[in-house]
Short mmCIF file of C-alpha atoms in Angstrom, two decimals:
data_model
loop_
_atom_site.label_atom_id
_atom_site.label_comp_id
_atom_site.label_asym_id
_atom_site.label_seq_id
_atom_site.Cartn_x
_atom_site.Cartn_y
_atom_site.Cartn_z
CA MET A 1 -11.40 -87.32 160.18
CA GLY A 2 -9.91 -89.61 162.90
CA ILE A 3 -10.17 -91.07 165.99
CA TYR A 4 -9.60 -89.11 169.62
CA HIS A 5 -6.41 -89.72 171.13
CA LYS A 6 -7.62 -91.75 174.30
CA TYR A 7 -11.14 -93.17 175.56
CA LYS A 8 -12.42 -94.42 178.44
CA PRO A 9 -15.29 -96.98 179.26
CA VAL A 10 -18.82 -96.37 180.11
CA THR A 11 -21.83 -98.49 181.44
CA PHE A 12 -24.16 -98.26 178.69
CA GLU A 13 -25.87 -100.62 176.42
CA TYR A 14 -25.60 -99.15 173.17
CA VAL A 15 -22.10 -97.21 173.41
CA LYS A 16 -19.03 -98.57 175.47
CA GLN A 17 -16.50 -96.06 175.65
CA ILE A 18 -16.17 -92.24 175.12
CA PRO A 19 -13.54 -89.77 174.62
CA GLU A 20 -11.59 -89.18 177.76
CA ASN A 21 -12.62 -85.66 178.36
CA TRP A 22 -16.23 -86.25 177.60
CA LYS A 23 -18.75 -86.85 180.25
CA PHE A 24 -21.84 -89.15 180.78
CA LEU A 25 -24.30 -87.33 182.71
CA PRO A 26 -28.44 -87.99 183.59
CA ASN A 27 -30.48 -85.57 181.38
CA ILE A 28 -31.82 -83.58 184.36
CA ALA A 29 -27.90 -82.36 184.57
CA LEU A 30 -28.65 -80.91 180.84
CA PHE A 31 -32.29 -80.11 180.60
CA GLU A 32 -35.03 -78.94 182.71
CA GLU A 33 -38.64 -79.26 181.65
CA ARG A 34 -40.44 -76.24 180.44
CA LYS A 35 -44.04 -75.60 181.63
CA GLN A 36 -45.02 -72.22 180.44
CA LYS A 37 -48.52 -71.50 179.51
CA GLY A 38 -51.10 -68.86 178.50
CA TYR A 39 -49.81 -67.58 175.14
CA PRO A 40 -52.83 -68.30 172.83
CA LYS A 41 -51.87 -66.23 170.35
CA LYS A 42 -48.47 -67.54 169.49
CA GLU A 43 -47.67 -69.38 166.37
CA LEU A 44 -48.93 -72.82 166.64
CA LEU A 45 -45.99 -75.42 166.46
CA ALA A 46 -45.86 -79.41 165.53
CA VAL A 47 -43.32 -81.93 166.16
CA SER A 48 -43.00 -85.04 163.57
CA ILE A 49 -40.61 -87.84 163.24
CA LYS A 50 -39.74 -86.78 159.54
CA LYS A 51 -39.42 -83.06 160.17
CA GLY A 52 -39.11 -82.68 163.83
CA VAL A 53 -40.05 -78.95 164.99
CA THR A 54 -41.93 -77.02 162.15
CA LYS A 55 -44.57 -74.75 161.98
CA THR A 56 -48.24 -76.45 161.83
CA GLN A 57 -49.06 -74.46 158.59
CA GLU A 58 -46.22 -76.05 156.91
CA ILE A 59 -47.33 -79.55 157.34
CA ASP A 60 -50.15 -80.94 154.79
CA LYS A 61 -52.62 -82.18 157.02
CA LYS A 62 -55.70 -80.98 158.92
CA ASP A 63 -55.48 -78.69 161.81
CA SER A 64 -56.69 -80.90 164.91
CA SER A 65 -55.65 -78.71 167.67
CA ASN A 66 -58.13 -77.14 170.05
CA GLU A 67 -59.83 -73.83 169.51
CA ASP A 68 -58.86 -72.90 173.19
CA LYS A 69 -54.99 -72.64 172.90
CA SER A 70 -54.61 -71.10 176.64
CA ASN A 71 -53.23 -74.69 177.98
CA TYR A 72 -50.71 -75.03 175.31
CA LYS A 73 -47.31 -75.07 176.28
CA LEU A 74 -44.67 -72.54 175.35
CA LEU A 75 -41.71 -73.59 173.14
CA LYS A 76 -38.76 -71.21 172.79
CA ILE A 77 -35.92 -70.90 170.05
CA GLY A 78 -33.55 -73.46 171.45
CA ASP A 79 -35.78 -75.51 173.23
CA ILE A 80 -36.43 -79.37 172.08
CA ALA A 81 -39.60 -80.11 172.26
CA TYR A 82 -40.62 -84.43 171.94
CA ASN A 83 -43.75 -86.03 171.79
CA PRO A 84 -43.95 -88.63 174.83
CA MET A 85 -46.06 -91.18 172.56
CA ARG A 86 -43.44 -91.27 169.80
CA MET A 87 -40.00 -89.99 171.25
CA TRP A 88 -38.85 -93.84 170.74
CA GLN A 89 -39.74 -93.30 166.85
CA GLY A 90 -37.77 -89.89 166.64
CA ALA A 91 -40.55 -87.38 167.02
CA LEU A 92 -38.83 -84.59 168.66
CA GLY A 93 -36.37 -82.01 167.44
CA LEU A 94 -34.84 -78.44 168.35
CA SER A 95 -36.99 -75.57 167.71
CA SER A 96 -35.91 -72.54 165.45
CA ASN A 97 -39.08 -70.55 166.06
CA GLU A 98 -40.95 -69.36 169.18
CA GLY A 99 -44.63 -70.68 169.44
CA ILE A 100 -46.78 -73.08 171.17
CA VAL A 101 -47.58 -76.74 171.11
CA SER A 102 -49.96 -79.42 172.25
CA PRO A 103 -49.88 -79.53 176.04
CA ALA A 104 -49.13 -83.25 175.65
CA TYR A 105 -45.35 -82.48 174.40
CA ILE A 106 -42.63 -82.13 176.61
CA ILE A 107 -40.66 -79.24 176.48
CA LEU A 108 -36.85 -79.11 177.30
CA LYS A 109 -35.07 -76.03 178.19
CA PRO A 110 -31.06 -76.41 178.03
CA LYS A 111 -28.94 -75.46 180.77
CA ASN A 112 -25.99 -73.55 180.13
CA ILE A 113 -23.31 -76.17 179.60
CA VAL A 114 -24.89 -77.43 176.01
CA ASN A 115 -25.48 -76.70 172.44
CA PRO A 116 -29.12 -78.09 172.04
CA LYS A 117 -28.52 -78.78 168.38
CA TYR A 118 -26.07 -81.61 169.67
CA TYR A 119 -28.67 -82.96 171.58
CA HIS A 120 -31.08 -82.55 168.61
CA TYR A 121 -28.63 -84.84 166.55
CA LEU A 122 -28.10 -87.30 169.40
CA PHE A 123 -31.65 -87.83 170.42
CA ARG A 124 -32.75 -88.78 167.03
CA THR A 125 -30.05 -91.84 166.39
CA ASN A 126 -31.45 -95.18 165.93
CA PHE A 127 -29.54 -96.23 169.33
CA TYR A 128 -31.19 -93.39 171.35
CA THR A 129 -34.62 -93.82 170.14
CA LYS A 130 -34.16 -97.50 171.22
CA TYR A 131 -32.53 -96.32 174.63
CA SER A 132 -36.11 -94.16 174.73
CA LYS A 133 -38.40 -97.23 174.07
CA GLN A 134 -36.57 -98.96 177.09
CA HIS A 135 -37.96 -96.08 179.35
CA SER A 136 -40.95 -95.54 178.07
CA TYR A 137 -44.27 -97.13 180.12
CA GLY A 138 -47.54 -98.83 178.25
CA LEU A 139 -48.94 -102.07 177.83
CA CYS A 140 -47.86 -101.99 174.06
CA ASP A 141 -46.37 -99.81 171.50
CA ASP A 142 -49.07 -97.89 170.87
CA GLN A 143 -49.57 -96.74 174.48
CA LEU A 144 -45.71 -96.15 175.24
CA LYS A 145 -44.89 -93.10 176.80
CA LEU A 146 -41.83 -91.26 177.94
CA ARG A 147 -42.49 -88.87 180.72
CA TYR A 148 -40.16 -85.96 181.92
CA PRO A 149 -39.71 -88.03 185.19
CA GLN A 150 -38.34 -91.00 182.98
CA PHE A 151 -36.28 -88.87 180.72
CA LYS A 152 -34.62 -86.99 183.19
CA ARG A 153 -33.28 -90.29 184.70
CA MET A 154 -31.60 -91.40 181.04
CA TYR A 155 -28.12 -90.68 180.79
CA SER A 156 -26.31 -88.77 177.59
CA PHE A 157 -23.14 -87.71 176.32
CA VAL A 158 -21.46 -84.38 177.22
CA PRO A 159 -18.65 -83.38 175.27
CA PRO A 160 -16.90 -79.95 175.89
CA ILE A 161 -18.72 -77.47 174.69
CA GLU A 162 -16.18 -76.49 172.25
CA THR A 163 -16.54 -79.87 170.89
CA GLN A 164 -20.21 -79.66 170.61
CA ASN A 165 -19.96 -76.72 168.73
CA LEU A 166 -17.80 -78.25 166.41
CA ILE A 167 -19.72 -80.96 166.35
CA VAL A 168 -23.07 -79.11 165.28
CA THR A 169 -20.91 -77.06 162.66
CA PHE A 170 -19.53 -80.04 161.02
CA LEU A 171 -23.18 -82.22 161.10
CA GLU A 172 -25.22 -79.00 159.76
CA GLU A 173 -22.50 -78.62 156.83
CA LYS A 174 -22.74 -82.50 156.12
CA GLU A 175 -26.53 -82.88 156.30
CA LYS A 176 -26.85 -79.70 153.95
CA GLN A 177 -24.51 -81.40 151.02
CA ILE A 178 -26.41 -84.51 151.34
CA LYS A 179 -29.65 -82.67 151.41
CA LYS A 180 -28.83 -81.25 148.75
CA PHE A 181 -27.48 -84.09 146.74
CA ILE A 182 -30.94 -85.95 147.56
CA LYS A 183 -32.96 -83.26 146.38
CA LYS A 184 -31.13 -83.14 142.67
CA LYS A 185 -31.91 -87.02 142.67
CA LYS A 186 -35.59 -86.38 143.63
CA GLU A 187 -35.81 -83.69 140.88
CA LEU A 188 -34.26 -86.42 138.31
CA ILE A 189 -36.78 -89.00 139.42
CA ALA A 190 -39.33 -86.57 138.99
CA SER A 191 -38.36 -85.78 135.54
CA LEU A 192 -38.04 -89.44 134.58
CA LYS A 193 -41.65 -89.68 135.49
CA ASP A 194 -42.82 -87.34 133.53
CA GLN A 195 -40.71 -88.74 130.78
CA LYS A 196 -42.75 -92.15 131.49
CA ILE A 197 -46.29 -90.25 131.47
CA ASN A 198 -44.94 -88.67 128.02
CA ILE A 199 -44.15 -91.83 126.45
CA ILE A 200 -47.46 -93.28 127.42
CA ASN A 201 -49.53 -90.54 125.84
CA GLU A 202 -47.73 -90.16 122.77
CA THR A 203 -47.20 -93.82 121.96
CA ILE A 204 -50.94 -95.15 123.06
CA HIS A 205 -52.70 -92.49 121.12
CA LYS A 206 -50.19 -92.31 118.00
CA GLY A 207 -49.24 -96.05 117.70
CA LEU A 208 -45.95 -97.44 116.10
CA ASN A 209 -45.30 -95.02 113.47
CA LEU A 210 -45.22 -91.32 114.45
CA ASN A 211 -45.51 -90.25 110.91
CA TYR A 212 -49.18 -91.89 110.65
CA LYS A 213 -52.07 -90.67 108.18
CA SER A 214 -54.00 -89.07 110.86
CA VAL A 215 -57.71 -88.53 110.91
CA LYS A 216 -59.90 -85.69 112.78
CA THR A 217 -61.88 -87.11 115.66
CA ASP A 218 -64.57 -85.76 117.94
CA ILE A 219 -63.21 -87.92 120.96
CA GLY A 220 -62.96 -85.70 123.78
CA TYR A 221 -59.38 -85.87 124.95
CA THR A 222 -57.78 -86.20 121.45
CA LEU A 223 -58.18 -84.55 118.08
CA TYR A 224 -56.56 -86.80 115.74
CA HIS A 225 -55.74 -90.40 115.51
CA PRO A 226 -54.25 -93.09 113.02
CA GLU A 227 -56.89 -93.57 110.14
CA ASN A 228 -57.01 -97.45 110.52
CA TRP A 229 -58.10 -97.44 113.77
CA ASN A 230 -61.14 -97.93 115.62
CA LYS A 231 -63.38 -95.72 117.58
CA LYS A 232 -65.77 -96.66 120.05
CA PRO A 233 -67.46 -95.92 123.52
CA LEU A 234 -65.65 -97.86 126.17
CA LYS A 235 -68.74 -99.48 127.23
CA TYR A 236 -68.36 -101.23 123.72
CA VAL A 237 -65.07 -102.91 124.33
CA VAL A 238 -65.48 -103.90 127.68
CA LYS A 239 -67.66 -105.59 130.20
CA HIS A 240 -68.61 -103.59 133.41
CA ILE A 241 -68.63 -105.79 136.21
CA SER A 242 -70.45 -104.55 139.30
CA GLU A 243 -71.74 -107.61 141.13
CA ASN A 244 -71.15 -107.05 144.89
CA THR A 245 -70.08 -109.46 147.30
CA ASN A 246 -69.12 -110.08 151.18
CA GLN A 247 -67.99 -113.77 150.75
CA TYR A 248 -64.40 -114.14 151.30
CA LYS A 249 -62.93 -117.40 150.69
CA LYS A 250 -59.71 -118.30 152.96
CA GLY A 251 -56.42 -117.29 150.95
CA GLU A 252 -58.31 -115.32 148.32
CA TYR A 253 -56.34 -111.94 146.87
CA TYR A 254 -57.49 -108.74 147.89
CA LEU A 255 -56.28 -105.43 146.47
CA PRO A 256 -56.90 -102.29 148.75
CA LEU A 257 -57.10 -98.93 146.83
CA GLU A 258 -54.35 -97.68 148.90
CA ASN A 259 -51.81 -100.61 147.42
CA ILE A 260 -52.21 -99.14 144.26
CA VAL A 261 -49.50 -96.72 143.17
CA SER A 262 -50.43 -93.59 141.21
CA TYR A 263 -49.36 -94.27 137.38
CA PHE A 264 -47.70 -97.05 135.87
CA GLY A 265 -49.96 -99.88 137.53
CA GLU A 266 -47.58 -100.66 140.22
CA HIS A 267 -49.75 -102.47 142.78
CA THR A 268 -49.65 -105.09 145.69
CA TYR A 269 -51.91 -107.67 146.80
CA GLN A 270 -53.21 -109.16 150.24
CA ASN A 271 -54.30 -112.79 150.46
CA GLU A 272 -54.36 -112.70 154.64
CA ASP A 273 -57.76 -113.15 156.35
CA VAL A 274 -59.56 -109.64 156.03
CA TYR A 275 -62.72 -108.20 157.14
CA PHE A 276 -65.07 -105.84 154.82
CA GLU A 277 -67.01 -103.20 156.36
CA SER A 278 -69.04 -103.05 153.27
CA ASN A 279 -69.43 -105.03 149.95
CA VAL A 280 -66.42 -105.60 147.45
CA LYS A 281 -66.46 -106.91 143.82
CA ARG A 282 -64.75 -109.87 142.53
CA PHE A 283 -62.25 -109.64 139.57
CA LYS A 284 -60.55 -112.51 137.44
CA LYS A 285 -56.89 -112.02 136.04
CA ASN A 286 -56.41 -109.51 133.01
CA ASP A 287 -59.45 -107.65 134.28
CA VAL A 288 -58.38 -103.88 134.20
CA LEU A 289 -59.22 -102.45 137.66
CA PHE A 290 -59.73 -98.25 137.35
CA SER A 291 -60.12 -96.21 140.44
CA LYS A 292 -63.15 -93.87 140.09
CA LEU A 293 -62.43 -91.99 143.50
CA ARG A 294 -60.15 -88.98 142.69
CA PRO A 295 -59.14 -90.12 139.13
CA TYR A 296 -56.54 -87.42 139.03
CA LEU A 297 -54.54 -89.81 141.09
CA THR A 298 -54.22 -92.05 138.17
CA LYS A 299 -54.76 -95.35 139.44
CA SER A 300 -55.43 -98.03 136.99
CA VAL A 301 -54.14 -101.78 136.86
CA VAL A 302 -54.31 -105.00 135.04
CA ALA A 303 -54.97 -107.56 137.44
CA GLN A 304 -52.31 -110.66 137.65
CA VAL A 305 -54.66 -112.61 139.80
CA ASP A 306 -58.42 -113.53 140.72
CA GLY A 307 -59.09 -111.67 143.73
CA LEU A 308 -61.75 -108.89 145.35
CA CYS A 309 -61.04 -105.30 145.43
CA VAL A 310 -63.45 -102.19 146.96
CA GLY A 311 -66.36 -100.50 145.53
CA GLU A 312 -64.24 -97.59 144.78
CA ILE A 313 -62.25 -99.64 141.93
CA LEU A 314 -64.26 -100.07 138.57
CA VAL A 315 -63.64 -103.38 136.92
CA PHE A 316 -63.32 -103.66 133.38
CA ARG A 317 -63.22 -107.13 131.36
CA PRO A 318 -62.09 -106.24 127.91
CA LYS A 319 -63.68 -107.79 124.86
CA LYS A 320 -61.80 -109.86 122.37
CA GLU A 321 -61.07 -107.22 120.34
CA MET A 322 -58.88 -105.39 123.20
CA ASN A 323 -55.73 -106.27 124.72
CA PRO A 324 -56.18 -105.79 128.40
CA GLU A 325 -52.21 -103.73 128.89
CA PHE A 326 -53.56 -101.47 125.87
CA LEU A 327 -56.26 -100.62 127.62
CA ASN A 328 -54.78 -100.24 130.77
CA TYR A 329 -52.16 -97.43 129.06
CA ILE A 330 -55.11 -95.89 127.63
CA LEU A 331 -56.73 -95.29 131.01
CA LEU A 332 -53.54 -94.30 132.36
CA SER A 333 -53.06 -91.48 129.73
CA GLN A 334 -52.62 -88.16 130.99
CA ARG A 335 -55.71 -87.18 128.29
CA PHE A 336 -57.71 -89.54 129.17
CA ILE A 337 -57.35 -88.69 133.10
CA ASP A 338 -58.04 -85.19 132.65
CA PHE A 339 -60.87 -85.29 130.47
CA VAL A 340 -62.69 -88.09 133.02
CA ASN A 341 -61.58 -85.85 136.13
CA SER A 342 -62.83 -82.90 134.38
CA SER A 343 -66.32 -84.36 134.62
CA SER A 344 -65.99 -86.03 137.93
CA TYR A 345 -68.48 -84.98 140.58
CA GLY A 346 -67.74 -84.10 144.59
CA THR A 347 -65.61 -81.56 145.99
CA LYS A 348 -63.35 -82.88 148.69
CA MET A 349 -63.47 -86.43 147.33
CA PRO A 350 -64.26 -86.17 143.69
CA ARG A 351 -65.34 -89.51 141.48
CA ALA A 352 -66.20 -90.46 138.07
CA SER A 353 -69.08 -92.58 137.34
CA TRP A 354 -69.24 -95.74 135.08
CA ASP A 355 -71.93 -93.94 133.23
CA LEU A 356 -69.50 -91.27 132.35
CA ILE A 357 -66.59 -93.31 131.70
CA GLY A 358 -68.49 -95.84 129.73
CA ARG A 359 -69.43 -93.08 127.09
CA VAL A 360 -65.89 -92.24 126.71
CA GLU A 361 -64.61 -92.74 123.27
CA ILE A 362 -61.31 -94.40 122.85
CA SER A 363 -59.30 -95.34 119.57
CA TYR A 364 -57.14 -98.44 119.13
CA PRO A 365 -55.89 -100.56 116.17
CA LYS A 366 -58.46 -103.02 114.75
CA ASN A 367 -55.52 -105.73 115.12
CA LEU A 368 -54.68 -107.37 118.39
CA ILE A 369 -51.26 -107.94 117.23
CA VAL A 370 -50.64 -104.10 116.69
CA GLN A 371 -51.90 -103.51 120.36
CA GLU A 372 -49.69 -106.11 121.67
CA GLN A 373 -46.54 -104.50 119.37
CA ILE A 374 -47.70 -101.06 120.95
CA VAL A 375 -47.55 -102.38 124.36
CA LEU A 376 -44.30 -104.07 123.94
CA LYS A 377 -42.78 -100.79 122.75
CA ILE A 378 -43.77 -98.70 125.76
CA LYS A 379 -42.82 -101.24 127.95
CA SER A 380 -39.18 -101.33 126.43
CA LYS A 381 -38.97 -97.43 126.85
CA LEU A 382 -40.27 -97.85 130.16
CA LYS A 383 -38.20 -100.27 131.51
CA LYS A 384 -34.85 -98.40 130.54
CA ILE A 385 -36.10 -95.64 132.27
CA ASP A 386 -37.36 -97.78 135.51
CA SER A 387 -33.79 -99.08 135.61
CA THR A 388 -32.51 -95.70 136.14
CA ILE A 389 -35.15 -94.65 138.54
CA GLU A 390 -34.34 -97.87 140.46
CA LYS A 391 -30.82 -97.03 140.80
CA THR A 392 -31.15 -93.36 141.69
CA THR A 393 -33.63 -94.44 144.52
CA GLU A 394 -30.96 -96.76 145.42
CA GLU A 395 -28.30 -93.82 145.51
CA ILE A 396 -30.83 -91.69 147.90
CA LYS A 397 -31.22 -94.58 150.52
CA LEU A 398 -27.28 -94.82 150.69
CA SER A 399 -27.05 -91.28 151.26
CA GLU A 400 -29.74 -91.14 153.84
CA ASP A 401 -27.85 -94.37 155.67
CA LEU A 402 -24.64 -92.50 155.09
CA LEU A 403 -25.74 -89.24 156.79
CA LYS A 404 -27.44 -91.38 159.68
CA SER A 405 -24.19 -93.26 160.32
CA LEU A 406 -22.20 -90.19 160.39
CA ILE A 407 -24.51 -88.50 162.42
CA GLU A 408 -24.08 -91.64 165.26
CA GLN A 409 -20.36 -92.01 164.72
CA VAL A 410 -19.59 -88.11 165.57
CA VAL A 411 -22.05 -87.69 168.32
CA THR A 412 -20.77 -90.72 170.02
CA GLY A 413 -17.29 -89.73 169.44
CA LYS A 414 -16.26 -93.02 167.25
CA LEU A 415 -15.04 -90.18 164.99
CA LYS A 416 -13.51 -86.77 165.45
CA VAL A 417 -14.21 -83.45 163.92
CA PRO A 418 -10.62 -81.77 163.43
CA ASN A 419 -10.07 -78.84 165.26
CA THR A 420 -9.17 -77.05 162.27
CA TYR A 421 -12.37 -78.01 160.58
CA VAL A 422 -14.16 -75.17 159.02
CA ALA A 423 -17.90 -75.17 157.29
CA LYS A 424 -18.23 -75.33 153.70
CA LYS A 425 -14.15 -75.82 153.23
CA ASP A 426 -14.62 -79.51 153.51
CA THR A 427 -16.89 -81.51 150.97
CA ILE A 428 -18.38 -84.91 151.07
CA GLY A 429 -18.28 -87.35 148.29
CA LEU A 430 -21.54 -86.73 146.27
CA ALA A 431 -22.68 -85.06 143.24
CA ALA A 432 -25.67 -84.86 141.39
CA GLU A 433 -26.67 -83.73 137.76
CA PRO A 434 -29.66 -81.41 137.65
CA ALA A 435 -32.86 -83.13 136.31
CA ASN A 436 -33.12 -81.08 133.34
CA THR A 437 -29.58 -82.26 132.11
CA TYR A 438 -30.42 -85.92 131.67
CA ASN A 439 -31.20 -87.76 128.55
CA THR A 440 -33.79 -90.81 128.45
CA PRO A 441 -31.47 -93.90 127.12
#
């Protein structure tokens, strides 16, 4: 790829020049608003920041549309739809399906001189969403709205139609290549997380010596455990802290349930002033905090500070015979979670009660030093995998940034797609190994 032979200046805050044979026109010259209604039986479509225009049934969220859809707007294949309240965040896209959308959305019907997919790419760039925000009206960000009368007065680049087509072909191919790379990397991360779970499951129930002499147990979630380990109901090795409070001390740490990441104990605290709609619990450093709400999400952490948490979190204070981190790994193990989840109550928001969890028997080494050694062994193995996950996550971020940068440079004319470009003949410098070929170091 190179640059265009000659450029000309444009009066625009975000781009100062465009290729000489490109135009810079108001959007009214490129699109007209489609306001057709009266098609209630057409398929319902949605517009999102992440996915653009999609079928509503493909989005994992509750359908909040009106039962009467006679007032919904018709969206045809090749139209661009945008959410006027979220255009400045990138909530827009080209439709590849015919259907209906909320009457609040704006539908752009392209005129003959444009390839709408080019404008799909252009309108979703960072600079154009900022441009959209400047032309949106409202007292604050949550009230900003870009109506069609404002949109049609905004300006856009207009390459020759042949160039638009070439750009679209090029970007579709690059997008496909990078998304394939990202998919492989995400599969790798999922595989590595499964390995982390397996490491916890195996080590926490078998200990340091995998060739241990075992004895049969009637513990609900495991059939065998090392013969020299203790076996007790959870309520005998922890103190259940259930005192509620509505008192908050300035600067005190607070742990909302949503700040706990499923699996592996990752969490973040808040220490700014907070308001509680209901009573909360006070915990101390080294308490183990286990979410009784939807236990299958596997949210359990060892507290790093003193603080407060919501009532949906059970607070366990380990007794002297139990290492807090060892106990936390037991609670994170898939066997334990599956057993507790099978006895939870409630359909939409299942919960596990302390009465149930407290009766669950757990097995653990009698010697605290052995417990600590098992914890160190697990941490050592997980650290190696975490390092690979971190590196892979960064590769995904870099590839996403690469795609955004490539799109912006091509749609603004900073980079030229060769006239000889043919899709699938040009590759981008990315490679990803399949998840199932990865071996944990």
